[in-house]
XYZ file of C-alpha atoms in Angstrom:
194
model
C 8.062 -26.093 -27.213
C 10.460 -22.247 -26.129
C 11.882 -20.584 -28.315
C 15.373 -19.273 -28.282
C 14.874 -16.380 -25.718
C 16.064 -13.070 -24.958
C 19.022 -12.137 -22.990
C 18.153 -9.150 -20.869
C 20.906 -8.887 -18.441
C 24.661 -9.501 -18.600
C 26.672 -11.236 -16.144
C 29.968 -8.992 -15.819
C 26.643 -5.997 -15.676
C 24.066 -7.743 -13.281
C 25.116 -10.704 -11.650
C 22.533 -11.275 -10.256
C 19.208 -10.271 -11.393
C 15.898 -12.645 -9.818
C 12.008 -12.336 -9.710
C 11.232 -10.900 -12.879
C 7.236 -10.469 -14.073
C 5.536 -9.129 -17.809
C 3.845 -6.140 -17.663
C -0.023 -6.266 -18.556
C 0.822 -4.902 -22.462
C 3.882 -7.439 -22.860
C 6.494 -4.391 -23.481
C 8.250 -4.760 -20.011
C 9.708 -7.092 -17.349
C 10.051 -5.956 -14.590
C 13.416 -7.902 -12.298
C 14.782 -7.365 -9.298
C 18.684 -6.786 -9.143
C 22.203 -6.747 -6.859
C 24.953 -5.132 -9.399
C 27.163 -7.408 -7.946
C 28.598 -11.250 -7.160
C 27.331 -11.603 -3.517
C 29.553 -11.082 -0.260
C 28.980 -10.323 3.245
C 30.082 -7.381 4.121
C 27.177 -5.526 1.772
C 25.562 -3.187 3.925
C 21.481 -3.647 3.360
C 20.469 0.292 4.824
C 22.054 1.229 1.866
C 20.540 -0.643 -0.353
C 21.835 -3.879 -2.393
C 18.979 -4.716 -4.409
C 16.993 -2.408 -6.836
C 13.914 -2.868 -9.734
C 14.945 -2.888 -13.145
C 13.045 -2.232 -16.487
C 13.639 -3.747 -19.105
C 11.701 -2.110 -21.928
C 11.374 -5.334 -24.693
C 11.424 -2.140 -28.091
C 14.387 -0.447 -26.847
C 16.374 -3.366 -25.166
C 17.444 -1.054 -22.911
C 17.560 -1.828 -18.579
C 16.683 1.256 -16.569
C 15.523 1.309 -12.524
C 12.591 1.707 -11.749
C 13.416 1.607 -7.867
C 17.067 3.577 -6.587
C 16.465 4.054 -2.395
C 18.021 3.079 0.979
C 17.010 0.249 2.560
C 16.942 -1.325 -1.215
C 13.688 -3.338 -3.031
C 13.048 -5.978 -4.236
C 9.745 -9.406 -5.433
C 8.470 -6.675 -7.695
C 4.963 -7.283 -8.207
C 2.167 -4.839 -10.867
C -1.738 -4.631 -9.865
C -3.654 -6.136 -12.495
C -3.994 -2.057 -14.528
C -0.325 -2.438 -14.736
C -0.370 0.709 -12.880
C 1.780 0.388 -9.340
C 4.161 -1.701 -8.865
C 4.368 -3.068 -5.181
C 7.512 -4.027 -3.563
C 9.314 -4.893 -0.520
C 11.788 -2.683 0.855
C 14.150 -2.499 4.095
C 13.601 0.089 6.407
C 16.226 -0.091 10.081
C 15.475 -2.964 10.763
C 11.242 -3.571 8.885
C 11.154 -4.696 6.226
C 8.484 -2.910 4.622
C 6.324 -3.711 1.441
C 5.715 -0.149 -0.874
C 4.334 0.821 -3.974
C 5.026 2.954 -6.422
C 3.128 4.479 -8.561
C 4.735 4.365 -12.377
C 3.088 7.504 -13.550
C 3.407 9.324 -11.183
C 7.264 8.193 -10.820
C 5.859 8.993 -6.573
C 6.379 6.236 -4.042
C 4.732 5.387 -1.027
C 5.247 3.516 2.325
C 2.015 0.093 2.369
C 2.393 -1.981 5.335
C 5.629 -3.003 8.077
C 4.235 -5.668 9.238
C 6.481 -8.518 6.858
C 8.168 -10.903 8.014
C 11.910 -9.878 7.793
C 13.366 -10.262 3.292
C 16.341 -12.569 2.057
C 18.310 -8.999 0.565
C 21.322 -9.854 2.426
C 22.031 -12.854 1.703
C 22.221 -15.733 -1.473
C 17.881 -15.432 -2.054
C 18.590 -18.394 -3.838
C 14.661 -18.592 -3.699
C 13.651 -14.588 -4.121
C 14.478 -12.115 -1.807
C 10.961 -12.465 -0.810
C 7.646 -14.752 -0.554
C 6.330 -14.391 -3.581
C 2.701 -12.177 -3.574
C -0.109 -10.842 -5.232
C -2.769 -8.155 -6.000
C -6.009 -9.180 -5.699
C -8.196 -9.406 -8.702
C -9.505 -5.909 -8.417
C -6.289 -4.777 -7.687
C -7.862 -3.715 -3.889
C -5.506 -5.505 -2.046
C -2.811 -6.409 -2.210
C -2.343 -10.798 -0.190
C 1.051 -11.260 0.741
C 2.757 -14.552 3.571
C 3.425 -12.747 6.845
C 3.732 -13.210 10.501
C 2.618 -17.110 9.712
C 0.029 -16.917 7.823
C -1.343 -14.838 4.967
C -2.122 -10.782 5.152
C -4.297 -9.284 2.673
C -3.705 -5.022 2.724
C -5.682 -2.907 1.819
C -4.466 -0.388 -1.001
C -5.902 2.504 -0.305
C -5.294 2.644 3.631
C -2.909 0.049 4.281
C -4.369 -1.587 6.966
C -3.180 -5.432 7.669
C -6.064 -7.922 7.767
C -5.270 -11.670 8.793
C -7.739 -13.687 7.285
C -6.497 -17.462 7.257
C -6.590 -17.860 11.204
C -8.758 -20.279 10.855
C -10.435 -18.119 13.679
C -12.205 -16.212 10.771
C -14.217 -16.998 6.432
C -11.711 -15.949 4.552
C -11.431 -13.106 1.475
C -10.749 -15.024 -1.185
C -11.546 -18.902 -1.526
C -8.429 -20.448 -3.313
C -10.238 -23.599 -4.866
C -8.916 -23.839 -7.620
C -10.723 -22.934 -11.114
C -10.124 -24.453 -14.244
C -12.048 -23.135 -17.469
C -10.984 -23.679 -20.568
C -10.084 -19.979 -22.972
C -8.511 -20.195 -26.157
C -8.635 -24.568 -25.699
C -6.082 -23.964 -23.117
C -6.571 -23.952 -19.155
C -6.621 -21.243 -17.270
C -6.061 -21.565 -14.078
C -7.576 -18.968 -11.114
C -6.533 -18.498 -8.033
C -8.227 -16.450 -5.550
C -12.140 -15.749 -6.341
C -14.067 -12.989 -4.234
C -16.179 -14.451 -0.822
C -19.660 -13.306 -1.372
C -19.705 -13.287 2.461
C -17.744 -10.228 2.220
C -19.148 -7.977 -0.831
C -16.387 -8.939 -2.795
């Protein structure tokens, strides 16, 4: 059974918020939001969506990103110290990393497909993606397949193209955790020394 929930945005303040995720410590909720209802004449280069963070202790929502091109589809590293997001950079959609402690960001990889920030984006601004369990790479959809992007070098490797052994085995593993089921994907493939 569910609870009563918590309201983290108000329609008058942030009428379109989506793509929420909890920080590992449970205190913060990160999400994408645009400050106004959908309009046909919005300038995506000025930034339509931005990543925001709701503090469950103080009840305040603050901006995390505010750069040109907007920012959307946040995802946290396993240690909760790095936030990945997508941003429009001129005519490309680019994967960025944001260091939450230093409050610095850097582009990681510009091989992504076009985002949906200027559209209605009912299903999100970009397909979901995730850090690998060790936090060293990000697995993301682009160019018709799944890619592994190295967090240190920014190099992308297409590994589900039918010609290479996958870096990660995407066979679901189910085990018992505190009487419940634990579904985990992306176990390291021993063939790659992971």
